[in-house]
Amino acid sequence: MRPVPQPDDRPDDGDDLRPVFPPVRAPGTGTPSTAVDLPASGPRGAHTGAIPVVALAAQPTRRRRDPDRDDDPGLSTHDRLLLQLLGARTLLLDATRRARLSGWLWALAVTALGGVLRFWRLDRPHELVFDETYYVKQAHSLLTLGYEGTWADGANELFVAGDDSALGTKAEYVVHPPVGKWLIALGMHLGGGFESSTAWRLASAVAGTLAVLLVARIGRRLLASTALGTVAGLLLAVDGAAIVHSRTALLDNFVMLFALGAFGCLLLDREQARRRLAARTAAVLDSGAALGSGPGLGWRWWRFAAAVLLGLCLGTKWSGIYFLAVFGLLSVAWDATARRTVGVRHWLPAALWRDAVPAGFVVVLTAVGTYVATWASWFTHPGAYLRQWAVEHPGEGVTWLPAPLRSLWHFHTQMWDFHTHLTSAHDYAAHPLGWIVQWRPTSFYYPKSVSDLTGDAAREACGADACSQAVTSLGNPVIWWLGALALLVALVWLVLRRDWRAGAVLAGVAAGWAPWFLYAERTIFTFYSIAFAPFVVLALTYVLGLILGDGRDRRQRRRGLVVTSAVLVVVVAVSAFFYPIWTAWVVPYDFWHVHMWLRSWI
């Protein structure tokens, strides 16, 4: 008997009569079942969750029938609605133990690759790279004092040598919330202390590796394909921007991880909510009652989890607020289209009342509550910056707030003033328009102690007369250049085909990129693009999926496999080529210079 294919596998021969989805064996039997066994949804005991194979199989490819069809007279109301809301490919994604196992094994495989690229020689260089000079020392201060203290002159040299005597007890003015710095501090605590540069970067490396796993699993769920999910994970695993941020203790990698995790939770919420909607709508229709505005969907735990993650994202950098707004609207839009699909006549006001208003309260209040909770250490340490402002300035500020919150509010007004008026010149400042093609990448590290070497010292260091050592926050050019084109394709597919998957990846990019155009006059950098890098990867994978097709056209499938394979081979080769300048290898100057494909990269 032939093995059951993965949900993304399709027969290639358009002239035979093999079913697109062959019969699936019933669990615990040796004979084909008349239904694909799927997890039950909706109220307990409402239905078995089985989808008749007549809806998923026995569709001759010669007739070119869509395997997602929902017009079979043998379908129950519930099964018909479930197919309309989710589609057969999604329903079959985890229908067998083999499918579930392979979905995890392939995701873990690309995660392991990403981990090797991120953790190998993580201690190099043993210096504070770029803005590590702020966040690593502030993280150590949080561990030592419970708040960010000031450092005396020459603190960097002492700190790198394992001496923290330059840390004072006076509070330092900081401009970012504490979550990311606490995560760096946790990595330092677990990784061997502040004397170890590996410990400084441990949390970033873990976050970057987890992001690869999330992208692989999210891509699988979004595109209903284990193969495409694996491709998405592989692309993020080898991308330069993702690798550099995972090997540097900055905050933006945590912004990316929390936003990506929230997106994944909302994707799971979408599926769970649609399963509930199918079950409860079917119960109403089968009873002969009027559908009205449709049933309520109950408490949404995955949406709540997304709100917590978005609160943590906001508690790392304020740019997380845009992910909160965009993802909230995206989730409500999914609810509205679901109600329209099941036949709710006035679906827009129904979605507003049934879904949007409850979601607004839950998501916003949860995210804000989580954000305020991230300041717990600031609240509990009287010596923290501006902690006593309300006591020292009675009658000032937002007087109706309790004194601790009034002090926090005043602190936030100062942070807001900094972020909206930062215009100091910087050699690597970059307009956001060029971020998507990595036009002006940020040089994190290029020490003169290496580039100034000459003669025997240079030859001993790198085998040439002149040397370089660099950490350049440059995304894999092939991924980002093709990703820019993929975003245009996704936009076209969203407008012309109303493909929700295209809208989903575009929403992630819009949340992480578009708001920066409002602050283009500020001093901003291309490395901020790490926040939406996973969605660029997902957009590229989405377009590769379009090129591959659904498998029913053999020639298209063959062409798609050739194109996808070629893209992956080139991407991996380019990453191998650039890896030394992402990870601070000491190399000949000519080797470094040949990597500078554009003058704007220097």
Short mmCIF file of C-alpha atoms in Angstrom, two decimals, residues 37-516:
data_model
loop_
_atom_site.label_atom_id
_atom_site.label_comp_id
_atom_site.label_asym_id
_atom_site.label_seq_id
_atom_site.Cartn_x
_atom_site.Cartn_y
_atom_site.Cartn_z
CA ASP A 37 -9.54 11.78 11.15
CA LEU A 38 -9.08 15.36 12.32
CA PRO A 39 -9.16 16.86 15.80
CA ALA A 40 -12.62 17.77 16.98
CA SER A 41 -13.42 21.43 17.45
CA GLY A 42 -16.12 23.56 18.95
CA PRO A 43 -18.21 22.49 21.93
CA ARG A 44 -17.16 19.20 23.49
CA GLY A 45 -19.02 16.34 21.88
CA ALA A 46 -20.55 18.50 19.18
CA HIS A 47 -19.02 16.43 16.38
CA THR A 48 -16.24 13.99 15.64
CA GLY A 49 -14.13 16.36 13.58
CA ALA A 50 -13.99 13.87 10.68
CA ILE A 51 -13.96 15.23 7.14
CA PRO A 52 -15.39 12.80 4.58
CA VAL A 53 -12.86 11.65 2.04
CA VAL A 54 -15.42 12.36 -0.67
CA ALA A 55 -14.54 16.03 -0.09
CA LEU A 56 -10.79 15.52 -0.04
CA ALA A 57 -10.13 12.53 -2.26
CA ALA A 58 -11.37 10.73 -5.33
CA GLN A 59 -11.07 13.91 -7.36
CA PRO A 60 -9.59 12.84 -10.71
CA THR A 61 -6.90 15.23 -11.82
CA ARG A 62 -8.21 14.84 -15.37
CA ARG A 63 -11.28 16.85 -14.36
CA ARG A 64 -9.10 19.51 -12.73
CA ARG A 65 -11.36 19.65 -9.66
CA ASP A 66 -10.21 21.64 -6.65
CA PRO A 67 -9.57 19.31 -3.69
CA ASP A 68 -10.95 22.03 -1.44
CA ARG A 69 -14.44 21.70 -2.92
CA ASP A 70 -17.32 22.04 -0.47
CA ASP A 71 -20.27 21.26 -2.80
CA ASP A 72 -20.47 17.51 -2.27
CA PRO A 73 -24.00 16.52 -1.23
CA GLY A 74 -22.59 14.00 1.26
CA LEU A 75 -20.98 16.70 3.41
CA SER A 76 -22.55 17.68 6.71
CA THR A 77 -23.16 21.35 7.38
CA HIS A 78 -20.24 21.44 9.76
CA ASP A 79 -17.81 19.78 7.34
CA ARG A 80 -18.86 22.04 4.49
CA LEU A 81 -18.29 25.14 6.64
CA LEU A 82 -14.96 23.85 7.89
CA LEU A 83 -13.75 23.32 4.34
CA GLN A 84 -14.91 26.80 3.37
CA LEU A 85 -13.20 28.40 6.35
CA LEU A 86 -9.88 26.53 6.37
CA GLY A 87 -9.51 24.45 3.21
CA ALA A 88 -8.57 20.81 2.87
CA ARG A 89 -4.83 21.42 2.80
CA THR A 90 -4.87 23.07 6.20
CA LEU A 91 -7.14 20.38 7.60
CA LEU A 92 -4.81 17.66 6.34
CA LEU A 93 -1.66 19.39 7.55
CA ASP A 94 -1.63 17.53 10.89
CA ALA A 95 -4.06 14.76 9.99
CA THR A 96 -1.56 11.91 10.41
CA ARG A 97 1.21 11.17 12.87
CA ARG A 98 3.70 11.12 10.01
CA ALA A 99 2.66 14.61 8.93
CA ARG A 100 2.98 15.96 12.46
CA LEU A 101 6.35 14.29 13.01
CA SER A 102 7.86 15.47 9.74
CA GLY A 103 6.57 18.99 10.41
CA TRP A 104 8.62 19.10 13.61
CA LEU A 105 11.68 17.21 12.38
CA TRP A 106 12.27 19.44 9.36
CA ALA A 107 11.70 22.57 11.43
CA LEU A 108 14.17 21.36 14.05
CA ALA A 109 16.71 20.51 11.35
CA VAL A 110 16.86 24.06 9.98
CA THR A 111 16.78 25.38 13.56
CA ALA A 112 19.87 23.31 14.35
CA LEU A 113 21.63 24.86 11.34
CA GLY A 114 20.62 28.32 12.49
CA GLY A 115 21.89 27.54 15.99
CA VAL A 116 25.30 26.46 14.72
CA LEU A 117 25.66 29.67 12.68
CA ARG A 118 24.68 31.77 15.69
CA PHE A 119 26.52 30.03 18.53
CA TRP A 120 29.79 29.11 16.84
CA ARG A 121 32.53 31.33 18.31
CA LEU A 122 29.89 33.59 19.84
CA ASP A 123 32.59 35.16 22.02
CA ARG A 124 34.27 36.75 18.99
CA PRO A 125 35.09 39.59 19.27
CA HIS A 126 35.65 39.97 23.00
CA GLU A 127 34.74 43.64 22.80
CA LEU A 128 31.58 45.67 23.18
CA VAL A 129 30.26 45.83 19.62
CA PHE A 130 28.28 48.88 18.47
CA ASP A 131 25.40 49.59 20.90
CA GLU A 132 26.44 46.76 23.18
CA THR A 133 28.27 49.57 24.93
CA TYR A 134 24.84 50.64 26.25
CA TYR A 135 22.74 47.51 26.58
CA VAL A 136 25.31 45.04 27.95
CA LYS A 137 26.46 47.43 30.65
CA GLN A 138 22.89 48.42 31.47
CA ALA A 139 21.98 44.73 31.72
CA HIS A 140 24.82 44.15 34.15
CA SER A 141 23.69 47.18 36.13
CA LEU A 142 20.17 45.74 36.36
CA LEU A 143 21.63 42.56 37.82
CA THR A 144 23.80 44.47 40.26
CA LEU A 145 21.63 47.43 41.30
CA GLY A 146 18.16 46.58 40.08
CA TYR A 147 18.21 49.67 37.83
CA GLU A 148 20.51 51.25 35.23
CA GLY A 149 23.39 53.05 36.90
CA THR A 150 25.95 55.44 35.43
CA TRP A 151 29.44 54.35 34.41
CA ALA A 152 32.65 56.31 34.79
CA ASP A 153 35.01 57.20 31.93
CA GLY A 154 36.97 54.25 30.59
CA ALA A 155 34.24 51.83 31.61
CA ASN A 156 34.35 49.86 28.36
CA GLU A 157 37.99 48.87 28.68
CA LEU A 158 37.54 47.88 32.30
CA PHE A 159 34.34 45.97 31.61
CA VAL A 160 35.90 43.96 28.77
CA ALA A 161 38.76 43.09 31.14
CA GLY A 162 36.25 41.75 33.68
CA ASP A 163 36.27 44.77 35.98
CA ASP A 164 32.95 46.47 36.79
CA SER A 165 34.37 48.98 39.26
CA ALA A 166 33.37 51.86 36.94
CA LEU A 167 29.69 51.26 37.76
CA GLY A 168 28.25 53.90 40.09
CA THR A 169 25.02 53.99 42.06
CA LYS A 170 23.63 57.15 40.47
CA ALA A 171 20.77 56.32 38.10
CA GLU A 172 21.36 56.67 34.38
CA TYR A 173 18.92 58.28 31.96
CA VAL A 174 17.84 55.50 29.58
CA VAL A 175 15.58 55.72 26.54
CA HIS A 176 14.27 52.18 26.11
CA PRO A 177 12.05 50.00 28.32
CA PRO A 178 13.71 47.20 30.31
CA VAL A 179 12.59 43.85 28.82
CA GLY A 180 15.41 43.38 26.31
CA LYS A 181 18.03 44.46 28.84
CA TRP A 182 16.64 42.03 31.41
CA LEU A 183 16.89 39.23 28.85
CA ILE A 184 20.53 40.13 28.18
CA ALA A 185 21.05 40.17 31.95
CA LEU A 186 19.48 36.71 32.24
CA GLY A 187 21.86 35.42 29.59
CA MET A 188 24.81 36.91 31.46
CA HIS A 189 23.63 35.32 34.71
CA LEU A 190 23.18 31.88 33.14
CA GLY A 191 26.14 32.05 30.77
CA GLY A 192 29.01 32.63 33.19
CA GLY A 193 28.84 36.26 34.25
CA PHE A 194 29.74 39.61 32.75
CA GLU A 195 33.36 38.55 32.23
CA SER A 196 32.28 36.36 29.29
CA SER A 197 31.41 37.89 25.93
CA THR A 198 29.53 34.69 25.14
CA ALA A 199 27.32 35.40 28.13
CA TRP A 200 26.65 38.95 26.89
CA ARG A 201 25.23 37.55 23.67
CA LEU A 202 23.66 34.33 24.92
CA ALA A 203 20.10 35.66 25.09
CA SER A 204 20.35 37.16 21.59
CA ALA A 205 21.64 33.88 20.18
CA VAL A 206 18.83 31.93 21.83
CA ALA A 207 16.26 34.43 20.54
CA GLY A 208 17.64 34.25 17.00
CA THR A 209 17.65 30.47 17.03
CA LEU A 210 14.08 30.31 18.35
CA ALA A 211 13.06 32.71 15.58
CA VAL A 212 14.21 30.16 12.98
CA LEU A 213 12.00 27.52 14.59
CA LEU A 214 9.06 29.90 14.73
CA VAL A 215 9.41 30.91 11.09
CA ALA A 216 9.56 27.27 9.99
CA ARG A 217 6.45 26.40 11.97
CA ILE A 218 4.60 29.59 11.06
CA GLY A 219 5.47 29.16 7.37
CA ARG A 220 4.17 25.59 7.51
CA ARG A 221 0.88 26.70 9.05
CA LEU A 222 0.49 29.79 6.89
CA LEU A 223 1.23 28.06 3.58
CA ALA A 224 -0.16 24.62 4.55
CA SER A 225 3.08 22.95 3.52
CA THR A 226 5.86 21.34 5.51
CA ALA A 227 8.25 21.82 2.59
CA LEU A 228 7.58 25.56 2.30
CA GLY A 229 7.79 26.01 6.07
CA THR A 230 11.21 24.36 5.96
CA VAL A 231 12.28 26.69 3.14
CA ALA A 232 11.22 29.73 5.18
CA GLY A 233 13.16 28.49 8.20
CA LEU A 234 16.24 27.83 6.08
CA LEU A 235 16.14 31.34 4.60
CA LEU A 236 16.05 32.97 8.03
CA ALA A 237 18.68 30.56 9.37
CA VAL A 238 21.25 31.77 6.81
CA ASP A 239 20.27 35.44 6.52
CA GLY A 240 23.04 37.85 7.46
CA ALA A 241 20.93 40.39 9.32
CA ALA A 242 19.43 37.62 11.44
CA ILE A 243 22.85 36.07 12.11
CA VAL A 244 24.48 39.38 13.10
CA HIS A 245 21.68 40.37 15.45
CA SER A 246 21.74 36.91 17.02
CA ARG A 247 25.46 37.35 17.72
CA THR A 248 25.18 40.89 19.12
CA ALA A 249 23.51 41.95 22.36
CA LEU A 250 21.13 44.60 20.99
CA LEU A 251 17.40 45.02 21.60
CA ASP A 252 16.00 44.69 18.09
CA ASN A 253 16.36 40.92 17.93
CA PHE A 254 13.97 40.62 20.87
CA VAL A 255 11.50 42.99 19.21
CA MET A 256 11.57 40.65 16.21
CA LEU A 257 11.10 37.51 18.32
CA PHE A 258 8.15 38.84 20.32
CA ALA A 259 6.42 40.24 17.21
CA LEU A 260 6.96 36.98 15.35
CA GLY A 261 5.68 34.95 18.30
CA ALA A 262 2.57 37.13 18.51
CA PHE A 263 1.93 36.61 14.80
CA GLY A 264 2.21 32.85 15.26
CA CYS A 265 -0.26 32.94 18.16
CA LEU A 266 -2.74 34.91 16.07
CA LEU A 267 -2.36 32.42 13.23
CA LEU A 268 -3.26 29.60 15.63
CA ASP A 269 -6.11 31.73 16.99
CA ARG A 270 -7.43 32.16 13.45
CA GLU A 271 -7.62 28.42 12.93
CA GLN A 272 -9.08 27.68 16.36
CA ALA A 273 -11.69 30.43 16.02
CA ARG A 274 -12.75 29.16 12.59
CA ARG A 275 -13.11 25.63 13.90
CA ARG A 276 -15.34 26.95 16.67
CA LEU A 277 -17.29 29.08 14.23
CA ALA A 278 -17.91 26.11 11.92
CA ALA A 279 -19.14 23.92 14.78
CA ARG A 280 -21.39 26.52 16.38
CA THR A 281 -22.76 27.86 13.11
CA ALA A 282 -23.58 24.34 11.96
CA ALA A 283 -25.47 23.72 15.20
CA VAL A 284 -27.56 26.85 14.61
CA LEU A 285 -28.27 26.08 10.95
CA ASP A 286 -29.07 22.42 11.55
CA SER A 287 -31.55 23.40 14.25
CA GLY A 288 -33.40 25.62 11.80
CA ALA A 289 -32.79 28.78 13.83
CA ALA A 290 -31.84 32.10 12.27
CA LEU A 291 -28.09 32.72 12.06
CA GLY A 292 -28.34 36.42 12.83
CA SER A 293 -24.93 37.87 13.66
CA GLY A 294 -23.48 34.42 14.15
CA PRO A 295 -22.38 32.68 17.33
CA GLY A 296 -19.93 34.00 19.88
CA LEU A 297 -16.55 32.32 19.91
CA GLY A 298 -15.74 32.35 23.60
CA TRP A 299 -12.44 33.12 25.28
CA ARG A 300 -9.52 33.16 22.83
CA TRP A 301 -6.40 31.94 24.66
CA TRP A 302 -4.12 32.25 21.64
CA ARG A 303 -5.21 35.85 21.15
CA PHE A 304 -4.52 36.50 24.83
CA ALA A 305 -1.04 34.96 24.45
CA ALA A 306 -0.41 37.21 21.45
CA ALA A 307 -1.37 40.24 23.53
CA VAL A 308 1.12 39.26 26.25
CA LEU A 309 3.88 38.87 23.65
CA LEU A 310 2.99 42.22 22.10
CA GLY A 311 3.22 43.79 25.57
CA LEU A 312 6.72 42.31 25.91
CA CYS A 313 7.57 43.58 22.43
CA LEU A 314 6.47 47.06 23.47
CA GLY A 315 8.43 46.61 26.70
CA THR A 316 11.59 46.07 24.64
CA LYS A 317 11.22 49.00 22.27
CA TRP A 318 8.32 51.33 21.67
CA SER A 319 8.27 50.39 18.00
CA GLY A 320 6.33 47.33 19.19
CA ILE A 321 3.22 49.51 19.36
CA TYR A 322 2.90 49.32 15.58
CA PHE A 323 2.85 45.54 15.65
CA LEU A 324 0.15 45.76 18.33
CA ALA A 325 -2.01 48.01 16.14
CA VAL A 326 -1.51 46.19 12.83
CA PHE A 327 -1.82 42.67 14.20
CA GLY A 328 -4.93 43.62 16.15
CA LEU A 329 -6.59 44.90 12.99
CA LEU A 330 -5.43 41.86 11.04
CA SER A 331 -6.97 39.46 13.57
CA VAL A 332 -10.30 41.29 13.51
CA ALA A 333 -10.26 41.28 9.70
CA TRP A 334 -9.84 37.50 9.78
CA ASP A 335 -12.86 37.26 12.08
CA ALA A 336 -14.95 39.46 9.80
CA THR A 337 -14.19 37.44 6.67
CA ALA A 338 -14.95 34.24 8.58
CA ARG A 339 -18.43 35.48 9.46
CA ARG A 340 -19.01 36.49 5.88
CA THR A 341 -17.93 33.03 4.72
CA VAL A 342 -20.40 31.17 6.94
CA GLY A 343 -23.29 33.31 5.65
CA VAL A 344 -23.77 36.07 8.21
CA ARG A 345 -25.71 38.65 6.25
CA HIS A 346 -24.54 41.76 8.09
CA TRP A 347 -21.08 40.37 8.69
CA LEU A 348 -19.23 43.66 9.15
CA PRO A 349 -21.28 45.08 12.04
CA ALA A 350 -21.53 41.54 13.45
CA ALA A 351 -17.76 41.23 13.46
CA LEU A 352 -17.46 44.68 15.00
CA TRP A 353 -19.77 43.80 17.89
CA ARG A 354 -18.95 40.12 18.33
CA ASP A 355 -15.21 40.22 17.69
CA ALA A 356 -13.62 43.65 17.36
CA VAL A 357 -14.88 45.24 20.58
CA PRO A 358 -14.00 42.25 22.82
CA ALA A 359 -10.67 41.87 21.04
CA GLY A 360 -9.89 45.54 21.55
CA PHE A 361 -10.44 45.31 25.29
CA VAL A 362 -8.57 42.03 25.70
CA VAL A 363 -5.60 42.82 23.49
CA VAL A 364 -5.04 46.45 24.46
CA LEU A 365 -5.59 46.00 28.19
CA THR A 366 -3.47 42.85 28.31
CA ALA A 367 -0.65 44.42 26.31
CA VAL A 368 -0.67 47.61 28.39
CA GLY A 369 -0.85 45.65 31.63
CA THR A 370 2.07 43.49 30.52
CA TYR A 371 4.04 46.57 29.55
CA VAL A 372 3.53 48.26 32.93
CA ALA A 373 4.46 45.02 34.68
CA THR A 374 7.81 44.97 32.87
CA TRP A 375 8.77 48.06 34.91
CA ALA A 376 8.47 46.10 38.18
CA SER A 377 12.14 46.51 39.04
CA TRP A 378 11.95 50.26 38.44
CA PHE A 379 8.95 50.50 40.78
CA THR A 380 10.69 48.57 43.55
CA HIS A 381 14.00 50.48 43.52
CA PRO A 382 13.80 54.04 44.90
CA GLY A 383 17.16 54.89 43.32
CA ALA A 384 15.97 54.27 39.75
CA TYR A 385 15.94 57.21 37.35
CA LEU A 386 13.08 59.64 38.16
CA ARG A 387 11.51 57.09 40.50
CA GLN A 388 10.98 59.79 43.15
CA TRP A 389 9.96 62.55 40.73
CA ALA A 390 6.34 62.69 41.89
CA VAL A 391 7.39 62.96 45.55
CA GLU A 392 9.85 65.73 44.72
CA HIS A 393 7.34 67.59 42.49
CA PRO A 394 3.96 67.52 44.22
CA GLY A 395 1.11 68.91 42.19
CA GLU A 396 2.95 68.54 38.89
CA GLY A 397 2.41 66.19 35.97
CA VAL A 398 -0.68 63.99 35.65
CA THR A 399 -1.93 64.63 39.16
CA TRP A 400 -4.78 62.08 39.16
CA LEU A 401 -2.32 59.20 38.82
CA PRO A 402 -0.77 57.53 41.89
CA ALA A 403 2.70 58.87 42.62
CA PRO A 404 4.67 55.89 41.17
CA LEU A 405 2.68 55.98 37.92
CA ARG A 406 2.97 59.78 37.79
CA SER A 407 6.75 59.42 38.00
CA LEU A 408 6.71 56.75 35.30
CA TRP A 409 4.57 58.95 33.08
CA HIS A 410 7.01 61.84 33.45
CA PHE A 411 9.90 59.50 32.65
CA HIS A 412 8.05 58.45 29.49
CA THR A 413 7.60 62.05 28.37
CA GLN A 414 11.38 62.46 28.50
CA MET A 415 11.88 59.23 26.55
CA TRP A 416 9.35 60.39 23.95
CA ASP A 417 11.15 63.72 23.59
CA PHE A 418 14.43 61.90 22.96
CA HIS A 419 12.99 59.55 20.34
CA THR A 420 11.17 62.26 18.41
CA HIS A 421 14.03 64.76 18.33
CA LEU A 422 17.13 62.61 17.79
CA THR A 423 18.84 64.16 14.77
CA SER A 424 22.55 63.82 15.47
CA ALA A 425 24.60 62.96 12.40
CA HIS A 426 25.86 59.41 11.96
CA ASP A 427 27.87 57.90 9.11
CA TYR A 428 25.54 54.91 8.84
CA ALA A 429 22.18 56.64 9.20
CA ALA A 430 19.88 55.37 6.45
CA HIS A 431 16.53 56.39 4.97
CA PRO A 432 13.94 53.61 5.44
CA LEU A 433 13.25 53.45 1.69
CA GLY A 434 16.56 51.66 1.20
CA TRP A 435 16.15 49.18 4.05
CA ILE A 436 14.24 46.63 2.00
CA VAL A 437 17.21 46.22 -0.37
CA GLN A 438 19.84 46.74 2.36
CA TRP A 439 21.12 49.83 0.54
CA ARG A 440 23.08 51.24 3.48
CA PRO A 441 23.86 48.45 5.95
CA THR A 442 25.20 49.33 9.39
CA SER A 443 28.82 48.63 10.20
CA PHE A 444 28.77 47.33 13.78
CA TYR A 445 32.48 46.68 14.13
CA TYR A 446 35.63 47.50 12.13
CA PRO A 447 38.54 47.99 14.57
CA LYS A 448 41.51 50.11 13.66
CA SER A 449 43.64 47.79 15.75
CA VAL A 450 43.30 45.26 12.93
CA SER A 451 43.00 47.52 9.88
CA ASP A 452 46.14 49.45 10.90
CA LEU A 453 48.31 46.33 11.00
CA THR A 454 51.20 46.33 8.52
CA GLY A 455 54.19 44.22 7.62
CA ASP A 456 54.87 41.08 9.60
CA ALA A 457 52.09 41.82 12.08
CA ALA A 458 49.52 41.89 9.27
CA ARG A 459 50.88 38.76 7.62
CA GLU A 460 50.79 36.93 10.91
CA ALA A 461 47.19 38.03 11.58
CA CYS A 462 45.65 37.37 8.16
CA GLY A 463 48.34 36.19 5.75
CA ALA A 464 48.33 39.43 3.75
CA ASP A 465 49.86 42.90 3.84
CA ALA A 466 46.63 44.47 5.09
CA CYS A 467 43.83 43.02 7.22
CA SER A 468 40.20 43.65 8.08
CA GLN A 469 37.85 42.47 10.79
CA ALA A 470 34.20 43.33 10.43
CA VAL A 471 30.74 42.77 11.82
CA THR A 472 28.47 44.20 9.15
CA SER A 473 24.71 44.09 9.67
CA LEU A 474 24.00 43.20 6.06
CA GLY A 475 21.20 40.88 5.11
CA ASN A 476 21.88 38.19 2.52
CA PRO A 477 21.55 40.31 -0.65
CA VAL A 478 19.75 37.57 -2.61
CA ILE A 479 17.13 37.09 0.10
CA TRP A 480 16.44 40.81 0.47
CA TRP A 481 16.51 41.70 -3.23
CA LEU A 482 14.22 38.83 -4.15
CA GLY A 483 12.20 39.55 -1.03
CA ALA A 484 11.56 43.11 -2.24
CA LEU A 485 10.17 41.72 -5.50
CA ALA A 486 8.17 39.13 -3.57
CA LEU A 487 6.46 41.88 -1.58
CA LEU A 488 5.27 43.45 -4.84
CA VAL A 489 3.94 40.09 -6.03
CA ALA A 490 2.20 39.55 -2.68
CA LEU A 491 0.58 42.98 -2.97
CA VAL A 492 -0.72 42.12 -6.46
CA TRP A 493 -2.06 38.77 -5.25
CA LEU A 494 -3.75 40.45 -2.30
CA VAL A 495 -5.50 42.97 -4.55
CA LEU A 496 -6.38 40.65 -7.43
CA ARG A 497 -6.84 37.30 -5.69
CA ARG A 498 -7.67 38.48 -2.17
CA ASP A 499 -5.24 35.91 -0.84
CA TRP A 500 -5.24 36.21 2.95
CA ARG A 501 -1.73 34.75 3.15
CA ALA A 502 -0.38 37.65 1.10
CA GLY A 503 -2.15 40.08 3.40
CA ALA A 504 -0.68 38.38 6.45
CA VAL A 505 2.96 38.69 5.39
CA LEU A 506 2.42 42.23 4.12
CA ALA A 507 0.94 43.17 7.50
CA GLY A 508 4.11 42.03 9.26
CA VAL A 509 6.30 44.04 6.91
CA ALA A 510 4.06 47.10 7.18
CA ALA A 511 4.11 47.03 10.99
CA GLY A 512 7.90 46.82 11.15
CA TRP A 513 8.81 49.11 8.26
CA ALA A 514 6.14 51.64 7.25
CA PRO A 515 6.06 53.66 10.53
CA TRP A 516 9.71 54.63 10.13
#
